[in-house]
Each structure stands twice: as C-alpha cells, then as structure tokens.
Amino acid sequence: MQDASSPWRLDLHATASGVDAAAWDALLARQAHPTPFMRHAYLAALEDSGSATPDTGWLPVYFTLAQADQLDQPHQLGAACVLYVKTHSRGEYVFDWAWAQAYARHGLDYYPKAVLAVPFTPVPGARLLAQDEAARTALLQAVLQWSAHQGLSSLHLLFGAEDDLAAARRCGLMLRQTVQFHWCNVHPATGQPFADFEDFLASLSQDKRKKIRQERRRVRDAGVEFRALQGRAIGPDEWDFFYRCYERTYLEHGNPPYLARDFFTRMAQHLPEAWVLFIARRAGRDIAASLVALDTPAPGGVQPPQRAAYGRYWGALERVDSLHFEACYYQPLAWCIAQGVQRFEGGAQGEHKMARALLPVPTASAHWLAHPAFADAVERFLEREDQAIGHYLQDLQARSPFRAAP
C-alpha cells in the first residue's frame, strides 16, 4: 500500500516468513536497545511452533515501511514492527484486566485489541524498528490508523525502548510506568566490574551477604552441583530435560506452558548462541534447570556495546531448600561476572530480588484507546498510578542492599 503523497510504501505480512529475515535483523541491529527476542528467528519460532498463533489468541501482523525510491531493494527497510491482534490479555505482563472488566460492565467489547510486544516476554527493548525518528513516527502512525480501521478497541506498546516511547508521545499515546529488577556488573564503590562472586558479596550489606551465603550453603549441603552449557553445547537431551522442568513449573500452577517443545528445538537450530542452560544435579541425577537468554552479535559478528543476560525459565523435579535462588540468581550472576556480561534482567515483578542485588528499574508501556470516554478515564487512572509508582520507586531505592559508603 502506498499513499502518493507519502515517501513510504507500507506492506502488511501475515507471517514472519513474509518479511526478509536479513533486512529485519539488520534494522534491529541499528536500534539503541535491541534484544534477541526481536530477532526474526525468535519471532518465526513462536509462530512455527504453534506457541503464538491465532489458535492461541495471538494473530500476527507484520508492518514494513520502505522508501518509495528503494522498492527494488528487498534488503532495505525503513521501519518494521510486529503487531498481534489479541483475544485475551494473557502472556503480556502489563496488566489491563481491570480495563477489560470496565468495558464489559458497560456492554462494550475490549477484545480484540492490538499489542506491539514480544509474546510471553517481559523484557524491555526496541519494538518499533526504524532507521530514524521520522520513520519510527510514520510506522506508529500507520499502526494506529490500521488499528482504528480494523475497529480494534485499543493498541498497547509493551516494554518499549526509549525511542519507541518518544514516538508514542509524539503520536499522543498514554504512557504507563511499571517496575522491574535488574542487576548491574558494577561495584558500587569502585565503578569497576566485579572480580568474582566473592567480590560481589563483599559489596553487600552484612545481612544480605549472610542470607545469600546461608542459601548457597543449603544447596551445597544438599549435595547439589551445577553445570552451565551454552549455545550448541546444549544438546537435544538437555533441551528435553529443561522442557520437563519448564512444563512442570506451569502445570504445578494449574496452567499449560506458553511455549511448545518445538519452540526450543527451533531455538537450538536457528538461534543457539542466545541461550545458557544451568542444570542442577544430585546423586547422579539431574533435578532442576534454569534457562538464561543472552544478547547475540549483530549481523557481521559485531557484539553489542552492553551485553545483557535475561533470566527466563526454570523448573525442578525435586524440592531442595533455596534451589530456586541458586539456579535463577546466584549461578547466572556468577556466570555473568566470569563472562564479563554487564547486566542481568530478572524479569517481571519480584521485590524479593532486591535481596539478591537486583535493583528497581522503571519500565514503560504506551496505550491508545479508541473510545474517547474510556481513554479519558484511563488517562486519569494512569496519572494517579504514576504518582504511586514514583513513591514506590523512592521507597525501594531507599532500601539498597549494598553496604553504606564509608
């Protein structure tokens, strides 16, 4: 589709396979905050494995913008994003259940709605891939026009990068702030990376340091040992074992897992370098696993300037006191220190993470509602919520787990 007055050609694609993978990944690499979860292979695996499809309530629509004078160059994209038309609000981690209930009480349909997000992945990062500010704004305007034309109730840009949020402000979307907990590989006293895990522990207050040592001792005294596997060193047997653990975690909470086993098979085939698997073993038997994602090199092998690791999934076949903390925090943090990874993101929610030196970080989303009265009501709600979040952040920041400066 092309407006004769616009410098852009807009195309819509029903699947990831309709978008040139090299062009998508090259555009992603140009963003200030890329993550492996927006790689073409990751998004395609969500679809091809049946994890995020219309059958599971995620209808993908890929938007691409190309400059009118570059239409004969398929590897050149000016901007691109993936939008999902949703029939529910599961797997998003920015909760709008109350908004949906308010619509229902007034006899209105909240679903279907649209989200600009990575399914099941509460990781901040680029959502609107663009070569510059003008292209990003044009892309978001096209998405808004399409959403309105389709009669969707709303559009939600979740866990966006700052460039995305700036475009959202220009387009009049409402911003919403939430809180996550991230760890940085920087000694608070010296500003240098931690030398090792003991150096990290020494930076903490006495009570936090004592608690971590007690938790680690419980796991060690239970006879549990860990091994870490990265990339292609994670074989089919290890992936099978991980999936047993991952599936069990969901089933214990009464829900089927979001991701199919085939999704991880596709990750092992097409994006193996993005994963580190920690496996716990006791008495000659593997008993638990945690999976961490990594920033991957951009096309051409260029490493990102700030490498990050992302805690994603875990599960256990046996109960061992403090095993969750060891598998999901202490083993990954020790690995990050040894590998020189600058940041570890612990995922959604979890104030308990502060005791492990994951500090509060504001994250944001942006929202458009088609119904004017509901848009006004939500805007007033977000103003009050933003003040509460600000006070919450101040309270958290006053409870630093690190030692007081001398």
Short mmCIF file of C-alpha atoms in Angstrom, two decimals:
data_model
loop_
_atom_site.label_atom_id
_atom_site.label_comp_id
_atom_site.label_asym_id
_atom_site.label_seq_id
_atom_site.Cartn_x
_atom_site.Cartn_y
_atom_site.Cartn_z
CA MET A 1 0.00 0.00 0.00
CA GLN A 2 1.32 3.44 -0.87
CA ASP A 3 -0.05 6.94 -0.45
CA ALA A 4 1.04 9.05 -3.42
CA SER A 5 1.88 11.91 -1.05
CA SER A 6 3.97 9.75 1.30
CA PRO A 7 7.65 8.88 0.88
CA TRP A 8 6.88 5.42 2.34
CA ARG A 9 5.48 2.20 0.95
CA LEU A 10 3.58 0.28 3.64
CA ASP A 11 3.25 -3.51 3.38
CA LEU A 12 1.47 -5.93 5.70
CA HIS A 13 2.52 -9.55 6.15
CA ALA A 14 0.58 -12.32 7.86
CA THR A 15 3.65 -14.28 9.00
CA ALA A 16 7.31 -13.73 9.74
CA SER A 17 8.17 -15.68 6.60
CA GLY A 18 6.72 -12.82 4.58
CA VAL A 19 9.45 -10.47 5.83
CA ASP A 20 13.04 -10.69 4.66
CA ALA A 21 14.96 -12.05 7.68
CA ALA A 22 18.25 -10.34 6.82
CA ALA A 23 16.53 -6.98 6.39
CA TRP A 24 14.64 -7.35 9.67
CA ASP A 25 17.74 -8.31 11.66
CA ALA A 26 19.85 -5.59 10.06
CA LEU A 27 17.26 -3.00 11.07
CA LEU A 28 17.10 -4.44 14.59
CA ALA A 29 20.87 -4.16 14.90
CA ARG A 30 20.63 -0.41 14.26
CA GLN A 31 18.38 0.18 17.28
CA ALA A 32 19.71 1.60 20.54
CA HIS A 33 18.13 -1.24 22.55
CA PRO A 34 17.94 -4.47 20.54
CA THR A 35 17.27 -7.81 22.22
CA PRO A 36 17.40 -11.39 20.93
CA PHE A 37 13.62 -11.62 21.42
CA MET A 38 13.03 -9.37 18.43
CA ARG A 39 15.29 -11.40 16.14
CA HIS A 40 13.47 -12.75 13.10
CA ALA A 41 14.31 -16.34 14.10
CA TYR A 42 12.77 -15.86 17.55
CA LEU A 43 9.51 -14.42 16.25
CA ALA A 44 9.28 -17.02 13.49
CA ALA A 45 9.81 -19.82 16.01
CA LEU A 46 6.90 -18.53 18.12
CA GLU A 47 4.64 -18.90 15.09
CA ASP A 48 6.04 -22.06 13.53
CA SER A 49 5.98 -23.95 16.84
CA GLY A 50 2.32 -23.06 17.39
CA SER A 51 3.13 -21.07 20.53
CA ALA A 52 1.90 -17.63 19.36
CA THR A 53 -0.71 -18.10 16.64
CA PRO A 54 -4.38 -17.28 16.08
CA ASP A 55 -5.22 -20.61 17.75
CA THR A 56 -3.59 -19.41 20.97
CA GLY A 57 -5.04 -15.90 20.70
CA TRP A 58 -2.08 -14.19 19.00
CA LEU A 59 -2.75 -13.11 15.39
CA PRO A 60 0.49 -11.62 13.98
CA VAL A 61 0.57 -8.74 11.52
CA TYR A 62 3.97 -7.56 10.31
CA PHE A 63 4.25 -3.93 9.19
CA THR A 64 7.14 -2.87 6.96
CA LEU A 65 7.93 0.54 5.55
CA ALA A 66 10.26 1.01 2.60
CA GLN A 67 11.20 4.27 0.97
CA ALA A 68 9.47 4.73 -2.33
CA ASP A 69 12.77 5.07 -4.18
CA GLN A 70 14.10 1.79 -2.71
CA LEU A 71 11.25 -0.59 -3.52
CA ASP A 72 13.52 -2.67 -5.74
CA GLN A 73 15.85 -3.36 -2.78
CA PRO A 74 14.23 -6.05 -0.59
CA HIS A 75 17.07 -5.90 1.95
CA GLN A 76 16.40 -2.22 2.70
CA LEU A 77 13.70 -1.46 5.27
CA GLY A 78 12.97 1.99 6.63
CA ALA A 79 10.90 0.68 9.54
CA ALA A 80 9.21 -2.51 10.72
CA CYS A 81 7.28 -3.97 13.64
CA VAL A 82 5.12 -6.92 14.56
CA LEU A 83 1.64 -6.33 15.94
CA TYR A 84 -0.53 -9.04 17.49
CA VAL A 85 -4.31 -8.91 17.48
CA LYS A 86 -5.31 -10.41 20.82
CA THR A 87 -8.48 -12.09 22.06
CA HIS A 88 -7.27 -12.12 25.68
CA SER A 89 -4.63 -10.45 27.87
CA ARG A 90 -2.53 -13.45 28.86
CA GLY A 91 1.21 -13.56 28.34
CA GLU A 92 1.69 -9.77 28.32
CA TYR A 93 2.81 -8.83 31.89
CA VAL A 94 1.38 -5.31 31.68
CA PHE A 95 -1.95 -5.97 33.28
CA ASP A 96 -5.10 -4.46 31.79
CA TRP A 97 -7.67 -6.88 33.22
CA ALA A 98 -9.44 -4.03 35.03
CA TRP A 99 -9.79 -2.10 31.77
CA ALA A 100 -11.34 -5.13 30.08
CA GLN A 101 -13.74 -5.60 33.00
CA ALA A 102 -14.77 -1.95 32.84
CA TYR A 103 -15.59 -2.34 29.14
CA ALA A 104 -17.63 -5.47 29.90
CA ARG A 105 -19.62 -3.72 32.64
CA HIS A 106 -20.65 -1.12 30.07
CA GLY A 107 -21.60 -3.70 27.47
CA LEU A 108 -18.59 -2.95 25.25
CA ASP A 109 -16.05 -5.29 23.69
CA TYR A 110 -12.45 -4.83 24.82
CA TYR A 111 -11.30 -7.73 22.65
CA PRO A 112 -9.98 -7.91 20.05
CA LYS A 113 -7.22 -5.45 20.86
CA ALA A 114 -3.72 -4.92 19.44
CA VAL A 115 -0.33 -5.19 21.14
CA LEU A 116 3.15 -4.27 19.99
CA ALA A 117 5.04 -6.75 22.13
CA VAL A 118 7.01 -9.98 22.20
CA PRO A 119 4.68 -12.76 23.34
CA PHE A 120 5.35 -14.13 26.83
CA THR A 121 8.48 -11.95 27.16
CA PRO A 122 8.51 -9.05 29.65
CA VAL A 123 11.89 -7.75 28.50
CA PRO A 124 12.30 -4.04 27.66
CA GLY A 125 13.65 -3.34 24.20
CA ALA A 126 13.01 -1.99 20.73
CA ARG A 127 9.51 -2.61 19.38
CA LEU A 128 9.37 -0.09 16.53
CA LEU A 129 12.41 -0.84 14.40
CA ALA A 130 13.32 2.20 12.34
CA GLN A 131 16.22 3.86 10.56
CA ASP A 132 15.45 7.25 12.14
CA GLU A 133 12.92 9.21 14.17
CA ALA A 134 10.80 10.18 11.18
CA ALA A 135 10.47 6.58 10.02
CA ARG A 136 9.58 5.41 13.53
CA THR A 137 6.82 8.01 13.83
CA ALA A 138 5.48 7.15 10.37
CA LEU A 139 5.40 3.48 11.34
CA LEU A 140 3.47 4.08 14.56
CA GLN A 141 1.01 6.37 12.76
CA ALA A 142 0.39 3.62 10.20
CA VAL A 143 -0.20 1.10 13.01
CA LEU A 144 -2.65 3.43 14.74
CA GLN A 145 -4.57 4.10 11.52
CA TRP A 146 -4.77 0.39 10.76
CA SER A 147 -5.96 -0.43 14.31
CA ALA A 148 -8.70 2.19 14.09
CA HIS A 149 -9.75 0.99 10.63
CA GLN A 150 -9.98 -2.59 11.92
CA GLY A 151 -12.30 -1.48 14.71
CA LEU A 152 -9.93 -2.63 17.48
CA SER A 153 -10.60 -1.31 20.95
CA SER A 154 -7.03 -0.34 21.71
CA LEU A 155 -3.33 -0.53 20.95
CA HIS A 156 -0.70 -1.31 23.60
CA LEU A 157 3.06 -0.92 23.11
CA LEU A 158 4.58 -3.01 25.89
CA PHE A 159 8.07 -2.71 27.43
CA GLY A 160 9.20 -0.28 24.76
CA ALA A 161 12.63 1.27 24.37
CA GLU A 162 13.02 5.00 24.93
CA ASP A 163 12.94 5.67 21.18
CA ASP A 164 9.60 3.86 20.98
CA LEU A 165 8.19 5.82 23.91
CA ALA A 166 9.31 9.09 22.35
CA ALA A 167 7.40 8.17 19.18
CA ALA A 168 4.40 7.23 21.31
CA ARG A 169 4.45 10.65 22.95
CA ARG A 170 4.57 12.34 19.54
CA CYS A 171 1.56 10.30 18.45
CA GLY A 172 -0.45 11.11 21.56
CA LEU A 173 -0.39 7.72 23.32
CA MET A 174 -0.71 7.50 27.11
CA LEU A 175 2.36 6.26 28.98
CA ARG A 176 2.29 3.81 31.87
CA GLN A 177 5.18 3.03 34.20
CA THR A 178 5.95 -0.28 35.91
CA VAL A 179 8.95 -1.61 37.84
CA GLN A 180 11.39 -4.42 37.17
CA PHE A 181 14.57 -5.53 38.95
CA HIS A 182 17.93 -5.63 37.15
CA TRP A 183 21.47 -6.40 38.31
CA CYS A 184 24.48 -4.48 37.02
CA ASN A 185 28.02 -5.82 36.96
CA VAL A 186 29.45 -2.67 38.55
CA HIS A 187 30.98 -2.44 42.01
CA PRO A 188 29.20 0.48 43.72
CA ALA A 189 32.41 1.67 45.39
CA THR A 190 34.87 1.41 42.50
CA GLY A 191 32.67 1.62 39.41
CA GLN A 192 34.53 -1.40 38.02
CA PRO A 193 33.13 -4.85 37.14
CA PHE A 194 33.11 -7.34 39.98
CA ALA A 195 36.25 -9.50 40.10
CA ASP A 196 34.32 -12.61 41.14
CA PHE A 197 31.26 -13.66 43.13
CA GLU A 198 33.04 -13.09 46.45
CA ASP A 199 33.84 -9.54 45.37
CA PHE A 200 30.14 -9.09 44.64
CA LEU A 201 29.17 -10.48 48.05
CA ALA A 202 31.65 -8.19 49.78
CA SER A 203 29.84 -5.19 48.29
CA LEU A 204 26.56 -6.11 50.02
CA SER A 205 25.37 -5.18 53.46
CA GLN A 206 26.11 -7.75 56.16
CA ASP A 207 22.58 -9.10 56.44
CA LYS A 208 22.19 -9.57 52.67
CA ARG A 209 25.63 -11.19 52.39
CA LYS A 210 24.85 -13.54 55.28
CA LYS A 211 21.49 -14.53 53.80
CA ILE A 212 22.98 -15.38 50.38
CA ARG A 213 25.76 -17.45 51.93
CA GLN A 214 23.21 -19.35 54.02
CA GLU A 215 21.05 -20.08 50.97
CA ARG A 216 24.00 -21.25 48.91
CA ARG A 217 25.22 -23.43 51.78
CA ARG A 218 21.85 -25.18 52.00
CA VAL A 219 22.03 -26.13 48.33
CA ARG A 220 25.62 -27.25 48.59
CA ASP A 221 24.98 -29.26 51.78
CA ALA A 222 22.10 -31.00 49.98
CA GLY A 223 24.68 -32.38 47.55
CA VAL A 224 23.59 -30.29 44.56
CA GLU A 225 26.11 -29.35 41.87
CA PHE A 226 25.63 -27.24 38.75
CA ARG A 227 26.95 -27.25 35.23
CA ALA A 228 26.46 -24.50 32.65
CA LEU A 229 26.02 -25.19 28.94
CA GLN A 230 25.97 -22.51 26.25
CA GLY A 231 24.90 -22.47 22.63
CA ARG A 232 25.37 -25.66 20.66
CA ALA A 233 26.74 -27.40 23.74
CA ILE A 234 23.08 -27.72 24.80
CA GLY A 235 22.10 -30.95 23.08
CA PRO A 236 18.65 -32.49 22.46
CA ASP A 237 18.80 -34.45 25.73
CA GLU A 238 19.49 -31.29 27.73
CA TRP A 239 16.70 -29.42 25.95
CA ASP A 240 14.34 -32.33 26.67
CA PHE A 241 15.28 -32.25 30.35
CA PHE A 242 14.89 -28.48 30.53
CA TYR A 243 11.43 -28.71 28.97
CA ARG A 244 10.33 -31.29 31.55
CA CYS A 245 11.32 -28.80 34.27
CA TYR A 246 9.76 -25.82 32.49
CA GLU A 247 6.49 -27.66 31.80
CA ARG A 248 6.26 -28.87 35.38
CA THR A 249 6.50 -25.33 36.74
CA TYR A 250 3.44 -24.29 34.73
CA LEU A 251 1.47 -27.44 35.47
CA GLU A 252 2.08 -27.04 39.21
CA HIS A 253 0.36 -23.68 38.93
CA GLY A 254 -2.56 -25.21 37.03
CA ASN A 255 -1.70 -23.85 33.57
CA PRO A 256 -0.29 -25.34 30.39
CA PRO A 257 3.08 -23.86 29.36
CA TYR A 258 3.03 -20.96 26.93
CA LEU A 259 5.85 -22.33 24.78
CA ALA A 260 5.79 -25.64 22.91
CA ARG A 261 8.73 -28.02 22.99
CA ASP A 262 9.19 -27.35 19.27
CA PHE A 263 9.91 -23.69 20.02
CA PHE A 264 13.10 -24.68 21.83
CA THR A 265 14.01 -27.11 19.05
CA ARG A 266 13.86 -24.16 16.65
CA MET A 267 15.94 -22.04 19.02
CA ALA A 268 18.59 -24.76 19.09
CA GLN A 269 18.60 -24.80 15.30
CA HIS A 270 18.34 -21.12 14.43
CA LEU A 271 19.42 -19.08 17.46
CA PRO A 272 21.59 -21.35 19.64
CA GLU A 273 24.05 -18.66 20.66
CA ALA A 274 21.32 -16.83 22.57
CA TRP A 275 20.98 -19.39 25.39
CA VAL A 276 22.75 -20.57 28.54
CA LEU A 277 21.34 -23.54 30.45
CA PHE A 278 22.14 -24.21 34.11
CA ILE A 279 21.46 -27.79 35.19
CA ALA A 280 21.39 -28.90 38.84
CA ARG A 281 22.49 -32.45 39.62
CA ARG A 282 22.28 -34.51 42.81
CA ALA A 283 23.27 -38.11 43.48
CA GLY A 284 23.97 -38.72 39.80
CA ARG A 285 20.57 -37.39 38.67
CA ASP A 286 19.62 -34.08 37.06
CA ILE A 287 16.94 -32.44 39.21
CA ALA A 288 16.46 -28.84 38.04
CA ALA A 289 17.28 -26.36 35.29
CA SER A 290 17.18 -22.65 34.60
CA LEU A 291 17.44 -21.03 31.18
CA VAL A 292 19.01 -17.64 30.54
CA ALA A 293 18.96 -15.70 27.26
CA LEU A 294 21.86 -13.60 26.01
CA ASP A 295 22.31 -10.64 23.72
CA THR A 296 23.64 -12.01 20.44
CA PRO A 297 26.08 -10.50 17.96
CA ALA A 298 24.57 -8.29 15.28
CA PRO A 299 24.82 -9.31 11.62
CA GLY A 300 28.50 -9.29 10.74
CA GLY A 301 29.51 -10.59 14.18
CA VAL A 302 29.56 -7.22 15.95
CA GLN A 303 28.98 -7.60 19.69
CA PRO A 304 26.51 -5.19 21.34
CA PRO A 305 28.24 -2.45 23.36
CA GLN A 306 26.49 -3.56 26.56
CA ARG A 307 25.89 -7.31 26.81
CA ALA A 308 22.90 -8.35 28.86
CA ALA A 309 21.57 -11.67 30.11
CA TYR A 310 17.89 -12.32 30.73
CA GLY A 311 16.51 -14.74 33.29
CA ARG A 312 13.70 -16.58 31.53
CA TYR A 313 12.53 -20.02 32.71
CA TRP A 314 13.18 -22.55 35.43
CA GLY A 315 11.78 -25.73 36.91
CA ALA A 316 12.68 -28.54 39.34
CA LEU A 317 11.81 -32.21 39.63
CA GLU A 318 12.83 -32.34 43.30
CA ARG A 319 12.39 -29.85 46.12
CA VAL A 320 15.58 -28.55 47.70
CA ASP A 321 15.62 -25.60 50.08
CA SER A 322 16.88 -22.42 48.31
CA LEU A 323 17.41 -24.24 44.99
CA HIS A 324 15.33 -21.65 43.12
CA PHE A 325 17.59 -18.81 44.27
CA GLU A 326 20.74 -20.72 43.37
CA ALA A 327 19.50 -21.75 39.92
CA CYS A 328 17.85 -18.48 38.93
CA TYR A 329 20.12 -15.87 40.53
CA TYR A 330 23.42 -16.99 42.01
CA GLN A 331 24.55 -19.31 39.24
CA PRO A 332 23.62 -16.81 36.48
CA LEU A 333 25.21 -13.87 38.33
CA ALA A 334 28.45 -15.79 38.89
CA TRP A 335 28.43 -16.73 35.20
CA CYS A 336 27.84 -13.11 34.15
CA ILE A 337 30.75 -11.92 36.28
CA ALA A 338 33.06 -14.58 34.84
CA GLN A 339 31.98 -13.81 31.26
CA GLY A 340 32.02 -10.02 31.59
CA VAL A 341 28.28 -9.62 30.97
CA GLN A 342 27.27 -6.14 32.11
CA ARG A 343 23.60 -6.64 33.07
CA PHE A 344 21.22 -9.35 34.24
CA GLU A 345 17.49 -8.71 33.98
CA GLY A 346 15.36 -10.74 36.34
CA GLY A 347 12.02 -10.48 34.52
CA ALA A 348 8.66 -9.20 35.70
CA GLN A 349 7.74 -8.41 39.31
CA GLY A 350 9.59 -9.73 42.33
CA GLU A 351 10.55 -7.28 45.07
CA HIS A 352 12.36 -10.22 46.73
CA LYS A 353 15.01 -9.85 44.00
CA MET A 354 16.40 -6.79 45.78
CA ALA A 355 17.85 -9.06 48.44
CA ARG A 356 19.97 -10.54 45.61
CA ALA A 357 21.11 -7.05 44.50
CA LEU A 358 18.72 -6.73 41.57
CA LEU A 359 17.76 -3.08 41.81
CA PRO A 360 14.47 -1.39 40.82
CA VAL A 361 14.32 -0.05 37.26
CA PRO A 362 11.33 1.77 35.75
CA THR A 363 9.91 0.25 32.58
CA ALA A 364 7.17 1.73 30.45
CA SER A 365 4.36 0.97 28.05
CA ALA A 366 2.20 3.18 25.84
CA HIS A 367 -1.53 2.90 25.21
CA TRP A 368 -4.21 4.13 22.81
CA LEU A 369 -7.92 3.52 23.38
CA ALA A 370 -10.41 4.16 20.61
CA HIS A 371 -13.33 5.02 22.89
CA PRO A 372 -12.94 8.69 23.94
CA ALA A 373 -14.67 8.37 27.32
CA PHE A 374 -12.66 5.30 28.30
CA ALA A 375 -9.48 6.98 27.06
CA ASP A 376 -10.17 9.92 29.38
CA ALA A 377 -10.88 7.62 32.32
CA VAL A 378 -7.73 5.57 31.74
CA GLU A 379 -5.65 8.73 31.41
CA ARG A 380 -6.84 9.92 34.83
CA PHE A 381 -6.15 6.49 36.29
CA LEU A 382 -2.63 6.47 34.85
CA GLU A 383 -1.89 9.88 36.38
CA ARG A 384 -2.75 8.53 39.84
CA GLU A 385 -0.93 5.26 39.22
CA ASP A 386 2.18 7.09 38.02
CA GLN A 387 2.36 9.02 41.30
CA ALA A 388 2.03 5.78 43.27
CA ILE A 389 4.75 4.11 41.20
CA GLY A 390 7.01 7.10 41.78
CA HIS A 391 6.58 6.79 45.56
CA TYR A 392 7.13 3.03 45.33
CA LEU A 393 10.39 3.53 43.45
CA GLN A 394 11.61 6.03 46.01
CA ASP A 395 10.82 3.59 48.81
CA LEU A 396 12.66 0.77 47.05
CA GLN A 397 15.69 2.93 46.27
CA ALA A 398 15.97 3.83 49.94
CA ARG A 399 16.44 0.13 50.76
CA SER A 400 19.69 -0.54 48.92
CA PRO A 401 21.19 -4.00 49.52
CA PHE A 402 24.71 -2.60 49.20
CA ARG A 403 26.99 -1.53 52.02
CA ALA A 404 26.79 2.08 53.07
CA ALA A 405 29.66 4.20 51.77
CA PRO A 406 32.32 4.85 54.44
#
